[in-house]
Short mmCIF file of C-alpha atoms and ligand atoms in Angstrom, two decimals:
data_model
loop_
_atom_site.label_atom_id
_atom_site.label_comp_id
_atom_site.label_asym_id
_atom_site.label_seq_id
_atom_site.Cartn_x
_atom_site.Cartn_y
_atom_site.Cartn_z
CA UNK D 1 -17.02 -14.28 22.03
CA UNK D 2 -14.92 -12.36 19.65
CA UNK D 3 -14.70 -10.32 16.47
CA UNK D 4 -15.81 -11.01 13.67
CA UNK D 5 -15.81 -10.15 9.70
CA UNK D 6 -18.30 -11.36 7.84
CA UNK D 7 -18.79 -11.01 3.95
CA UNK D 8 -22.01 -11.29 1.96
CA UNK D 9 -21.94 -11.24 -1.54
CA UNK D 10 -24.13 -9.76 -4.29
CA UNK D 11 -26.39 -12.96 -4.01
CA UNK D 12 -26.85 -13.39 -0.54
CA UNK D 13 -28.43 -9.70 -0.45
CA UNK D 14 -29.85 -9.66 -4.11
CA UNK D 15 -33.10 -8.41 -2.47
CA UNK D 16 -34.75 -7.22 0.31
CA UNK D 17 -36.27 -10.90 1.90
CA UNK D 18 -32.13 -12.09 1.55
CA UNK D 19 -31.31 -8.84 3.34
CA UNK D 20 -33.42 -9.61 6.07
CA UNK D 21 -31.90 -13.37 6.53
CA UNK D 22 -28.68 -11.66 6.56
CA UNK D 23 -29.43 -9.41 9.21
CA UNK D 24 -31.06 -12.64 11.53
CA UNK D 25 -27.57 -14.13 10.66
CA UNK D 26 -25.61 -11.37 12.43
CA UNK D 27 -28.09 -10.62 15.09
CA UNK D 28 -27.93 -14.49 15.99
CA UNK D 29 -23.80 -14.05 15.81
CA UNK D 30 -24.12 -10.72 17.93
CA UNK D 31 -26.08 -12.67 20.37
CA UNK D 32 -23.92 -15.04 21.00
CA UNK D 33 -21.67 -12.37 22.31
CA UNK D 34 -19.76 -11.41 19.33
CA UNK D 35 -18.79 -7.99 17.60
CA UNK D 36 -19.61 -7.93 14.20
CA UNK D 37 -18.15 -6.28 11.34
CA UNK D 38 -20.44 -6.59 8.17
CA UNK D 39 -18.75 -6.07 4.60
CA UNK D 40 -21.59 -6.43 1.97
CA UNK D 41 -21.21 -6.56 -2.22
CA UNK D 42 -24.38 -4.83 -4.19
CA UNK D 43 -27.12 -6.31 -4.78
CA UNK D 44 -27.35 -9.31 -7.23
CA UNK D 45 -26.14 -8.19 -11.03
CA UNK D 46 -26.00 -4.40 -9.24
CA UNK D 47 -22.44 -4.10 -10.75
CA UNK D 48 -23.08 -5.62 -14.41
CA UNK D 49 -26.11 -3.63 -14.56
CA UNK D 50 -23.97 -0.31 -13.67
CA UNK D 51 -21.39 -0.95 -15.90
CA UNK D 52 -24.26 -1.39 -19.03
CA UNK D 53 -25.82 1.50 -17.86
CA UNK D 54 -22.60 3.92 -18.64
CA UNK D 55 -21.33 1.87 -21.63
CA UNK D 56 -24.75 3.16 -23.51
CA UNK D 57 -23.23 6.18 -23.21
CA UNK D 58 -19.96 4.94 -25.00
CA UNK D 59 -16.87 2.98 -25.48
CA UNK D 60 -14.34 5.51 -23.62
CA UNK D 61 -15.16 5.74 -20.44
CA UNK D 62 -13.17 7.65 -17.76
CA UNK D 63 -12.23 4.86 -15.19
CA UNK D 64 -12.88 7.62 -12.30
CA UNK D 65 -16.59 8.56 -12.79
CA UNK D 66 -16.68 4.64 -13.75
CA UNK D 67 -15.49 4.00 -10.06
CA UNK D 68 -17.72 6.83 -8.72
CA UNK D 69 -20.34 4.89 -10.26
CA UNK D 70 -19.62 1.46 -9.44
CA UNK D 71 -18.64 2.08 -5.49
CA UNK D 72 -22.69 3.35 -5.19
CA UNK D 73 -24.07 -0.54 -5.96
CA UNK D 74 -22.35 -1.66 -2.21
CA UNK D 75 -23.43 1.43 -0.78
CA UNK D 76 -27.04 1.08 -1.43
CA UNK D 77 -26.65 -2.38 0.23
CA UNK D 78 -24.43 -1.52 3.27
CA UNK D 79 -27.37 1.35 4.01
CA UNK D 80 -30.48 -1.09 3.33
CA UNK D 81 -28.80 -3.54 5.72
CA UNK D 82 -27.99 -1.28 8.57
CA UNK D 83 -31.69 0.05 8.19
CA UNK D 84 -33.14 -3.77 8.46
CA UNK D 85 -30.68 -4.06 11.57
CA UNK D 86 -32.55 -1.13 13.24
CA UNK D 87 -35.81 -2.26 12.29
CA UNK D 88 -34.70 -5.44 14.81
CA UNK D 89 -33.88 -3.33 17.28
CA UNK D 90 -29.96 -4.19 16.87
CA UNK D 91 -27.46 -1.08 16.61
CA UNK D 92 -26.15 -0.66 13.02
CA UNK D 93 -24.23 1.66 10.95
CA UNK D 94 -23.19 1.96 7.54
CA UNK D 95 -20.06 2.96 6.66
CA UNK D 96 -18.51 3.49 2.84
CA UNK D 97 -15.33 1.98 2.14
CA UNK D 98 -13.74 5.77 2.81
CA UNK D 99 -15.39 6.66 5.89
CA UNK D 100 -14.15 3.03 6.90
CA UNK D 101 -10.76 4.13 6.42
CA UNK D 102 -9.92 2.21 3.72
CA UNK D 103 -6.97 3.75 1.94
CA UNK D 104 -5.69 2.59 -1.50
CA UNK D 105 -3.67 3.60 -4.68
CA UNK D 106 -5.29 5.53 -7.77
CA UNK D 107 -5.40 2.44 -10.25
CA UNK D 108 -9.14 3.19 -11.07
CA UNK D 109 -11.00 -0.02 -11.38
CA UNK D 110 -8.44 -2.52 -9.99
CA UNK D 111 -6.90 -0.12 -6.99
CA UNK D 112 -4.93 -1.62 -4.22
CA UNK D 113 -5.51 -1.53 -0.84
CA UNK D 114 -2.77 0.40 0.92
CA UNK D 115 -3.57 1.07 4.65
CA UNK D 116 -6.47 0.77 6.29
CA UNK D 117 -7.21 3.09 9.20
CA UNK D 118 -9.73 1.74 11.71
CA UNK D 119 -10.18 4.54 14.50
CA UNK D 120 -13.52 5.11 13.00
CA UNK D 121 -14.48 1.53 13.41
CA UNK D 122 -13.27 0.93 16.15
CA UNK D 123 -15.50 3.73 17.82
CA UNK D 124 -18.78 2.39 16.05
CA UNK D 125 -17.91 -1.27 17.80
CA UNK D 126 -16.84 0.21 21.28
CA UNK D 127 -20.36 2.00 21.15
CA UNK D 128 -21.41 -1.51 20.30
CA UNK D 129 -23.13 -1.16 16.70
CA UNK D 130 -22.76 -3.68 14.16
CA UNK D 131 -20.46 -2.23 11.26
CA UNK D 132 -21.94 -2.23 7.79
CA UNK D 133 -19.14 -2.09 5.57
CA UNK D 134 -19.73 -0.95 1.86
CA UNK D 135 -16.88 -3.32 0.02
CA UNK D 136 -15.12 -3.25 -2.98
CA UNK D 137 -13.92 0.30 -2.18
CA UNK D 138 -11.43 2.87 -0.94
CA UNK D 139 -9.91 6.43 -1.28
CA UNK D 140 -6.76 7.34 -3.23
CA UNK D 141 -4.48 9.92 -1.49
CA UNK D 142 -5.82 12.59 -4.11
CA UNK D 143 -9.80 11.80 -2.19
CA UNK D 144 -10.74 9.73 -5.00
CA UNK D 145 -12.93 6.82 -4.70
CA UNK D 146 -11.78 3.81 -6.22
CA UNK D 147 -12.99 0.41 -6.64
CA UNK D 148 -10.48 -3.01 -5.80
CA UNK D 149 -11.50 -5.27 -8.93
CA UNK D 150 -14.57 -7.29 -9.55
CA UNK D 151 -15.10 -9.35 -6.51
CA UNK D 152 -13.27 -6.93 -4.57
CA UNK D 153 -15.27 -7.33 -1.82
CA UNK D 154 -13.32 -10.32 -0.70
CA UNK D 155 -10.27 -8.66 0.02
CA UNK D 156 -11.99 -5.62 1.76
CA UNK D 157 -13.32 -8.19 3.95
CA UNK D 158 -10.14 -9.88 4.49
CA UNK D 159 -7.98 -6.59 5.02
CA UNK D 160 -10.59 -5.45 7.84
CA UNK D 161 -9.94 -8.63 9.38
CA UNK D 162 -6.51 -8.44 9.25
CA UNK D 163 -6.46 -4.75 10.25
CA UNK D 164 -8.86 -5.04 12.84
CA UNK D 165 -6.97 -8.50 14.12
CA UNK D 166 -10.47 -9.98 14.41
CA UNK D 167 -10.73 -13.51 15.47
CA UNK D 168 -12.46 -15.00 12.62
CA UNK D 169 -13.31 -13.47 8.31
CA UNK D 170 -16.14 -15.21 7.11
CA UNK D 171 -16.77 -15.26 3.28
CA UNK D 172 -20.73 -16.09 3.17
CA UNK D 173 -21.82 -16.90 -0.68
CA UNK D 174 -24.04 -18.70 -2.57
CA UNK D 175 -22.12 -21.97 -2.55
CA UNK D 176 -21.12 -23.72 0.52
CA UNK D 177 -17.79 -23.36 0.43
CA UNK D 178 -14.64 -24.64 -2.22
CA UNK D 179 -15.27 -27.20 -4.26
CA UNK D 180 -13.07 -29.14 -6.29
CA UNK D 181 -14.50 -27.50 -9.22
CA UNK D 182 -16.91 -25.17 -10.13
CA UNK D 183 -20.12 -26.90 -9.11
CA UNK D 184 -22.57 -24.98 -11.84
CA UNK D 185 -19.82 -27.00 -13.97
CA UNK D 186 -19.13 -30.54 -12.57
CA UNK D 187 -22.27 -31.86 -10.43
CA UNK D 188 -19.84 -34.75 -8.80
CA UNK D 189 -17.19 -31.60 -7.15
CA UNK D 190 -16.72 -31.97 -3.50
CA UNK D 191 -16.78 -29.63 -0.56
CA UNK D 192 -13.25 -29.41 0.24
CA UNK D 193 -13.08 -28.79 4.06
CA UNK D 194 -9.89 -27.03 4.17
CA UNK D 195 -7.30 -25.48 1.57
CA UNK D 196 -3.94 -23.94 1.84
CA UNK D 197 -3.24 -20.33 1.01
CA UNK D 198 -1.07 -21.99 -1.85
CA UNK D 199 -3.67 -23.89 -3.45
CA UNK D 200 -6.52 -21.22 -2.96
CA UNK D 201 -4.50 -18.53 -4.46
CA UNK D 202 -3.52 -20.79 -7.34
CA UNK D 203 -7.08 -21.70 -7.88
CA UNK D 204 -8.65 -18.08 -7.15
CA UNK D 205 -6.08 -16.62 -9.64
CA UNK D 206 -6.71 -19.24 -12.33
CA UNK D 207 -10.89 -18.34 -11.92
CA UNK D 208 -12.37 -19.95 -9.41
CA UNK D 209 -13.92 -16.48 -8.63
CA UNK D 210 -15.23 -17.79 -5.02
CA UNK D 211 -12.54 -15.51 -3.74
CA UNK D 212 -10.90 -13.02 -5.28
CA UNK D 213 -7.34 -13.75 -5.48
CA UNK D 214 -6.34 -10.38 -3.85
CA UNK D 215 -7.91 -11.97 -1.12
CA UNK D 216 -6.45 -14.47 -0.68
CA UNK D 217 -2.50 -12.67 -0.85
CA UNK D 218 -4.00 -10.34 2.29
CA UNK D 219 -5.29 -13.46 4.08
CA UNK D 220 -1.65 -15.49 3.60
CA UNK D 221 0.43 -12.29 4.31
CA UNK D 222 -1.14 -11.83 7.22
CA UNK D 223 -2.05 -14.87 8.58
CA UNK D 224 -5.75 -14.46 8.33
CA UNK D 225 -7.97 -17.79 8.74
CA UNK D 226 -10.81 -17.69 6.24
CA UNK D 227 -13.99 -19.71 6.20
CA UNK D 228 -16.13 -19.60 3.23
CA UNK D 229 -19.64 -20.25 3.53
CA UNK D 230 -23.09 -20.53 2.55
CA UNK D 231 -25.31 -17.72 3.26
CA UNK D 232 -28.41 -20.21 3.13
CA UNK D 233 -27.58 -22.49 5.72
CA UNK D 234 -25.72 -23.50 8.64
CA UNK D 235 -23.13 -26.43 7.07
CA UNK D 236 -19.10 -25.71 8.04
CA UNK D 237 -17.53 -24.32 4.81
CA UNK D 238 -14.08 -24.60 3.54
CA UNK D 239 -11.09 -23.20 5.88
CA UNK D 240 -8.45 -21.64 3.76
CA UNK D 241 -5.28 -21.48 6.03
CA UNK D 242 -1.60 -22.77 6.54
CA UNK D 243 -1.52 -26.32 5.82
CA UNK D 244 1.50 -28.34 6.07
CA UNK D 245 0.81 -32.29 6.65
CA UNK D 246 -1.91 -32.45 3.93
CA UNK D 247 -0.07 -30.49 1.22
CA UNK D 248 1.59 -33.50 0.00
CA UNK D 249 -1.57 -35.78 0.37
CA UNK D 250 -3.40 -34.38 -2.52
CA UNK D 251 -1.73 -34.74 -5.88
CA UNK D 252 -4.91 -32.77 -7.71
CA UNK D 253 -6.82 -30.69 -5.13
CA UNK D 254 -9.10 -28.74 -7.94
CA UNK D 255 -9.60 -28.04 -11.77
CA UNK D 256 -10.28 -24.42 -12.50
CA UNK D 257 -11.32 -22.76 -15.68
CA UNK D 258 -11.59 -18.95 -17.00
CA UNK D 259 -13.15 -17.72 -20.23
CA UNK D 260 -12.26 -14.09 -19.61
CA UNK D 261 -9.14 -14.79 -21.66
CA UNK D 262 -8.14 -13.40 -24.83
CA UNK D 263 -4.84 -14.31 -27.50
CA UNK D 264 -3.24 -12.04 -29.26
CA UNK D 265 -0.62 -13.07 -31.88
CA UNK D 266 2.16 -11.16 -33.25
CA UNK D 267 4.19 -12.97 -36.40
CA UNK D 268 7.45 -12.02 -38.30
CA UNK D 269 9.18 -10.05 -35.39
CA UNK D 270 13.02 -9.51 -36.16
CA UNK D 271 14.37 -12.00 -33.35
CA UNK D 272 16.88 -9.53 -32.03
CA UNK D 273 17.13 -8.31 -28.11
CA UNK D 274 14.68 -6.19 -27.06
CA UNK D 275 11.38 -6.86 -28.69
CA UNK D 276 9.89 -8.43 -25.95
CA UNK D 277 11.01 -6.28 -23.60
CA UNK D 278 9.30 -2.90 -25.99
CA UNK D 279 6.43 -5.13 -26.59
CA UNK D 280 5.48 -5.77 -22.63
CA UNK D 281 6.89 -2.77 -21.42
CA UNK D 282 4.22 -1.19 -23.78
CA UNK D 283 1.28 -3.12 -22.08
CA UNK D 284 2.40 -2.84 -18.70
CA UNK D 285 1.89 1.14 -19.23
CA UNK D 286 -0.99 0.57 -20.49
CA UNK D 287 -2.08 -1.00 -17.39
CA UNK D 288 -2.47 -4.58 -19.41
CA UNK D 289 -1.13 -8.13 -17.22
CA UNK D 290 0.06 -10.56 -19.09
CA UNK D 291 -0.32 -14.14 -18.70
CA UNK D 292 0.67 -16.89 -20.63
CA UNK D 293 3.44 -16.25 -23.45
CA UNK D 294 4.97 -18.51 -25.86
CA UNK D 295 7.86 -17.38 -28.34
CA UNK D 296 8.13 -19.42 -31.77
CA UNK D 297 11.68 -21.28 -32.62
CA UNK D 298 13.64 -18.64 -35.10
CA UNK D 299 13.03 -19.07 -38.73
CA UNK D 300 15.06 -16.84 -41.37
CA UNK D 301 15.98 -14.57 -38.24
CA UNK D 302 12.38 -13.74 -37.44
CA UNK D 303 9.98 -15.32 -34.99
CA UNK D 304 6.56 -15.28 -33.63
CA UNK D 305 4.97 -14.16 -30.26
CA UNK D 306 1.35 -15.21 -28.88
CA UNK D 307 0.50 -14.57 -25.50
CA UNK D 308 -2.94 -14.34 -23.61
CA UNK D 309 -4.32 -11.60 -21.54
CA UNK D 310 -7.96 -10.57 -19.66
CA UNK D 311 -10.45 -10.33 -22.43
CA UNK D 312 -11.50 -6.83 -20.30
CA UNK D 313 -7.89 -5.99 -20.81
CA UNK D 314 -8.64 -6.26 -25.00
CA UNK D 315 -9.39 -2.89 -25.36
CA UNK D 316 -6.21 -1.60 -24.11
CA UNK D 317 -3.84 -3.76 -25.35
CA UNK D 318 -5.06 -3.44 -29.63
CA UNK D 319 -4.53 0.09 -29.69
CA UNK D 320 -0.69 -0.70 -28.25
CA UNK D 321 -0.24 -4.00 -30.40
CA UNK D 322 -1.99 -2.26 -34.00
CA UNK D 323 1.31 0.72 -33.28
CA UNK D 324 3.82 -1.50 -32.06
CA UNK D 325 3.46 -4.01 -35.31
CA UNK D 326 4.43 -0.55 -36.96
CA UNK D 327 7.22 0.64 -35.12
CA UNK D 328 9.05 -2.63 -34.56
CA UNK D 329 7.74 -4.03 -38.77
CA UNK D 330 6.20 -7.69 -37.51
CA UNK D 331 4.21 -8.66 -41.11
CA UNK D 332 1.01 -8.85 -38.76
CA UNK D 333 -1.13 -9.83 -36.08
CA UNK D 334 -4.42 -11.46 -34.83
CA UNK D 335 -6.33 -11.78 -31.84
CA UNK D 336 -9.38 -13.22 -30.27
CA UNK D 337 -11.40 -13.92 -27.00
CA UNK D 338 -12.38 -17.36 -28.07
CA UNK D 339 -10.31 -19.47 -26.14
CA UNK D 340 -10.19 -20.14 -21.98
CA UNK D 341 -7.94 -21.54 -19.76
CA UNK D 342 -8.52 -24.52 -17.97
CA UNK D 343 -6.28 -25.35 -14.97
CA UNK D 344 -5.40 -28.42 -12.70
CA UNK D 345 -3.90 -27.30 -8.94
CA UNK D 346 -2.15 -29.65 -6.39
CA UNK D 347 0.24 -28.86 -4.03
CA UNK D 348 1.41 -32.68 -4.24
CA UNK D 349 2.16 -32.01 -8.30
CA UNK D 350 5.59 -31.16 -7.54
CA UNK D 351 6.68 -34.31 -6.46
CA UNK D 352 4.68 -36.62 -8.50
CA UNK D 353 5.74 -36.66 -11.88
CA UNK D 354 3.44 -37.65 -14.94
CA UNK D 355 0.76 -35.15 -14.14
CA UNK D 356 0.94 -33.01 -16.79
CA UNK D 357 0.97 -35.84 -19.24
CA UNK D 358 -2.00 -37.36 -17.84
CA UNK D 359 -3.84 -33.84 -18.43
CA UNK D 360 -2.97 -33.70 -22.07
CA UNK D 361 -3.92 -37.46 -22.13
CA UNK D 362 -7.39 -36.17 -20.35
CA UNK D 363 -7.77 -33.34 -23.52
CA UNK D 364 -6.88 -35.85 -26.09
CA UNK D 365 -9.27 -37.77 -25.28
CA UNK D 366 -11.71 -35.66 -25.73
CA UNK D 367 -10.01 -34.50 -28.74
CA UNK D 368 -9.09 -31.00 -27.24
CA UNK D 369 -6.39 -29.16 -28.86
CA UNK D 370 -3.64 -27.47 -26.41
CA UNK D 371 -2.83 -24.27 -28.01
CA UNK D 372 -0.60 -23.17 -24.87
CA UNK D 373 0.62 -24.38 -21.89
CA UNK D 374 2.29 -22.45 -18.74
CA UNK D 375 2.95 -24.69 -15.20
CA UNK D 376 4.27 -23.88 -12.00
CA UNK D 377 5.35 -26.08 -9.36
CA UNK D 378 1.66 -26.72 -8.18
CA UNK D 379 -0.56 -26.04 -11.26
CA UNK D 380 -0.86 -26.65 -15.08
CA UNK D 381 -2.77 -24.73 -17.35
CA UNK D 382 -3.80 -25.36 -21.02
CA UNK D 383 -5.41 -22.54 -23.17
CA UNK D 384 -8.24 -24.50 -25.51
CA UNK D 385 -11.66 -23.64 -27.30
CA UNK D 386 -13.64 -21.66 -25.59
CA UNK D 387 -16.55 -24.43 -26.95
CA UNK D 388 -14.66 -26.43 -25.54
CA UNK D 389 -14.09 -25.46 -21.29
CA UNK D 390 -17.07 -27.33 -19.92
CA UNK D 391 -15.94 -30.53 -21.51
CA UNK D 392 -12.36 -29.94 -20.57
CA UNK D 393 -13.34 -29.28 -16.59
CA UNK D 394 -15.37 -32.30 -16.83
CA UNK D 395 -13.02 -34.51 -17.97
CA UNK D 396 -10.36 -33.74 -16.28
CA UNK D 397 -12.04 -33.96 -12.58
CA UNK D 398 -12.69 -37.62 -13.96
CA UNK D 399 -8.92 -38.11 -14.81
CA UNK D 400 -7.80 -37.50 -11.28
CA UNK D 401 -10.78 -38.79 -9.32
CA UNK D 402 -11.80 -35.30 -7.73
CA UNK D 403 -15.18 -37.48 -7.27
CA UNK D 404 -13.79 -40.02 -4.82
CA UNK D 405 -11.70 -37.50 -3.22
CA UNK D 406 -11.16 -38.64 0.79
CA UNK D 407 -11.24 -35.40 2.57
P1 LIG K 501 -20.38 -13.75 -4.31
O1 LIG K 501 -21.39 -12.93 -5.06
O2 LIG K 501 -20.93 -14.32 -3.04
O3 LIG K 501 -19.09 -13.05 -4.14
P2 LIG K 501 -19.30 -15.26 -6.52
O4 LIG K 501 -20.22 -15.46 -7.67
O5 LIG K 501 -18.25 -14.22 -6.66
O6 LIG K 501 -20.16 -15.03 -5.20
O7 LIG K 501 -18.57 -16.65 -6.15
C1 LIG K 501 -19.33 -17.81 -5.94
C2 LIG K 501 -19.36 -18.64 -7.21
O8 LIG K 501 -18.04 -19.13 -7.47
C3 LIG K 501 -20.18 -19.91 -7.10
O9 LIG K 501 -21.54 -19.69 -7.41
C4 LIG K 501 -19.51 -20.85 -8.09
O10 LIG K 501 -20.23 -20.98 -9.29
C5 LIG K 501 -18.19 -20.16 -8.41
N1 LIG K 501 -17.03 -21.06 -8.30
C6 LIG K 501 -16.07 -21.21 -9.26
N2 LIG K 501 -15.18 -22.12 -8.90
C7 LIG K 501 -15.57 -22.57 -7.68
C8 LIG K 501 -15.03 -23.55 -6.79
N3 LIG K 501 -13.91 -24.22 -7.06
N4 LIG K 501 -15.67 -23.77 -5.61
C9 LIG K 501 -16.81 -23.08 -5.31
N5 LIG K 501 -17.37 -22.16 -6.12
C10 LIG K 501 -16.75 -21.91 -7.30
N1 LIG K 502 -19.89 -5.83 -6.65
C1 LIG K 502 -18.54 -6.08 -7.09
C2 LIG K 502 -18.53 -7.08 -8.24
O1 LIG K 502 -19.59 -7.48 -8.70
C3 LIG K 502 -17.62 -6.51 -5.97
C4 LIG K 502 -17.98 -7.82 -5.32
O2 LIG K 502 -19.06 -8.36 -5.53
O3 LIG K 502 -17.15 -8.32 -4.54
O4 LIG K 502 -17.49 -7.44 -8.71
MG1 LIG K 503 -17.40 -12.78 -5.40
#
């Protein structure tokens, strides 16, 4: 008997049959004694299918009416769920991210979550109704709704659990839990049964979008044991929490890839101090992240910048890139969103050298060209071909045995 927060993403209620199985899944939970908080993602390609709607109107769109927009795709679920819950006779209501309490900054489109207030909440469960919880919302201070990202359901899940100190957050999707690689990709990945915050975070930022990696921050900062899931059946799923013993066991734990990336290229830049900083202070206003960067060696006192960003970030950033090549009198610059980033995470990398060599080994062999690299202590990740990713992932679970893994 506890408390607990359960997520459902767009596929598990894509329509109104997977609606229903959801609500027999939290009825059976509720009858087993537990309270249930609900947080549900819209319906199937809801979101994609919103965002084409208002880009027929145009290319500049005001990211506040876009949120306004977007947030109504988890309503529409949240209320069709609570209404199948009272068709079963179970107590249910739906709440939107707002009158959930769920406070956050203005960053339109990829707000963060800055308090959550659960007196509301915590009424609806002491008058023992399930909570239907719209995700992927909140309310900026000014009474704006906002949305937290794509896949932002995830962390509203997560932050109720941590706010609400429930015993267990349940992610339920439409795998059955973390593999060692995108399964659509690479038939042989395996279930891993458990993951540390480290690892998942790593992976979850580098595009493993079975979490988002928002998510994953709230869950280690607060201490928050995740299990994700499979909506369509009852197997255990992965537990992402602390893990000490095993964190040196597995050299590779998972290969990730991401094709939303885009390179932009910037050549003939005086090499003098202070161009980089103008150049990324200049995106960051702009609201652009930055990922990978890599600097050319000086020739005739000039040198070259590339770096890669989101490829939803493209937009922005040309508009501050075409003036900057101006103002600062680089001879040029290029860009495209034909390249993605594929990415090997281990925790046991750190202390077992000759990993990165064996993944360039892994893309030579398949006669991949690097065109960047960035690592950290417990990932490496190349920037290649877009043609290229599936190949890449493929080979490189092969390289490091993510088949045979012994969990
Ligand atoms: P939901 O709609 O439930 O939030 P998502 O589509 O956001 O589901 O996330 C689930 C998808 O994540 C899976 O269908 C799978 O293709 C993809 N995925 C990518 N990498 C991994 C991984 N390492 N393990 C499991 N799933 C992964
Ligand atoms: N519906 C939103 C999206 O598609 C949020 C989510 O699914 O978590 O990104
Ligand atoms: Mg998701």
């Amino acid at each position: 008997m506890g408390l607990l927060v359960c997520k459902f993403g767009g596929s598990s209620v894509a329509s109104i049959e997977k609606i229903n199985n959801v609500a027999v899944r939290v009825k059976n939970m509720q009858s087993e004694g537990n309270s249930i908080v609900v947080v549900v993602s819209a319906m199937g390609d809801t979101t994609d299918e919103l965002l084409a709607l208002a880009h027929t109107i145009g290319n500049e769109l005001n990211l506040r009416e876009m949120d306004a927009l977007l947030a109504t795709g988890e309503q529409q679920s949240a209320a069709l769920l609570a209404l199948t819950l009272n068709n079963m006779g179970i107590k249910a209501i739906s709440l939107t991210g707002w009158q959930a309490g769920v406070h956050s900054d203005s960053n339109y489109s990829k707000a963060r979550i800055s308090s959550i207030d659960t007196k509301r909440l915590e009424k609806e469960l002491m008058a023992g109704k399930a909570v239907v919880v719209a995700g992927f919302q909140g309310i900026s201070s000014d009474g704006d709704i906002t949305t937290l990202g794509r896949g932002g359901s995830d962390t509203s899940a997560v932050a109720l659990a941590a706010s609400l100190k429930a015993d267990r957050c349940m992610i339920f999707t439409d795998v059955d839990g973390v593999y060692t690689a995108d399964p659509r990709i690479v038939k042989e990945a395996q279930k891993l049964p458990v993951i540390s915050y480290e690892e998942m975070l790593e992976m979850a930022s580098l595009g493993a979008v079975v979490m988002q990696p928002r998510a994953v921050e709230f869950a280690m900062l607060y201490n928050v044991e995740v299990e994700v899931r499979s909506s369509f059946n009852l197997q255990p799923g992965t537990i992402i929490t602390e893990v000490s013993d095993m964190e040196h066991q597995r050299i590779v734990t998972g290969v990730t890839h991401d094709t939303k990336c885009a390179k932009i290229g910037l050549y003939d830049l005086p090499d003098k101090p202070g161009v980089a900083s103008l150049i990324f202070n200049k995106l960051a206003q702009a609201g652009v992240n930055v990922d990978m960067v890599i600097q050319s060696a000086t020739r005739k006192e000039h040198n070259d910048i590339a770096f890669t960003i989101s490829s939803d970030d493209l937009p922005l950033a040309l508009p501050v890139i075409e003036n900057l090549v101006k103002e600062i009198g680089a001879s040029g610059m290029s860009y495209g969103d034909k390249v993605a980033k594929v990415s090997i995470v281990g925790a046991g990398m750190q202390s077992n050298p000759g990993v990165a060599a064996a993944m360039f080994a892994a893309l030579a062999e398949e006669n991949i060209n690097i065109q960047m690299i960035s690592t950290s202590e417990i990932k490496v990740s190349c920037i290649i071909d877009e043609d290229s990713i599936d190949t890449a992932v493929k080979a490189l679970h092969r390289k490091f045995k993510l088949d045979q893994l012994s969990c």
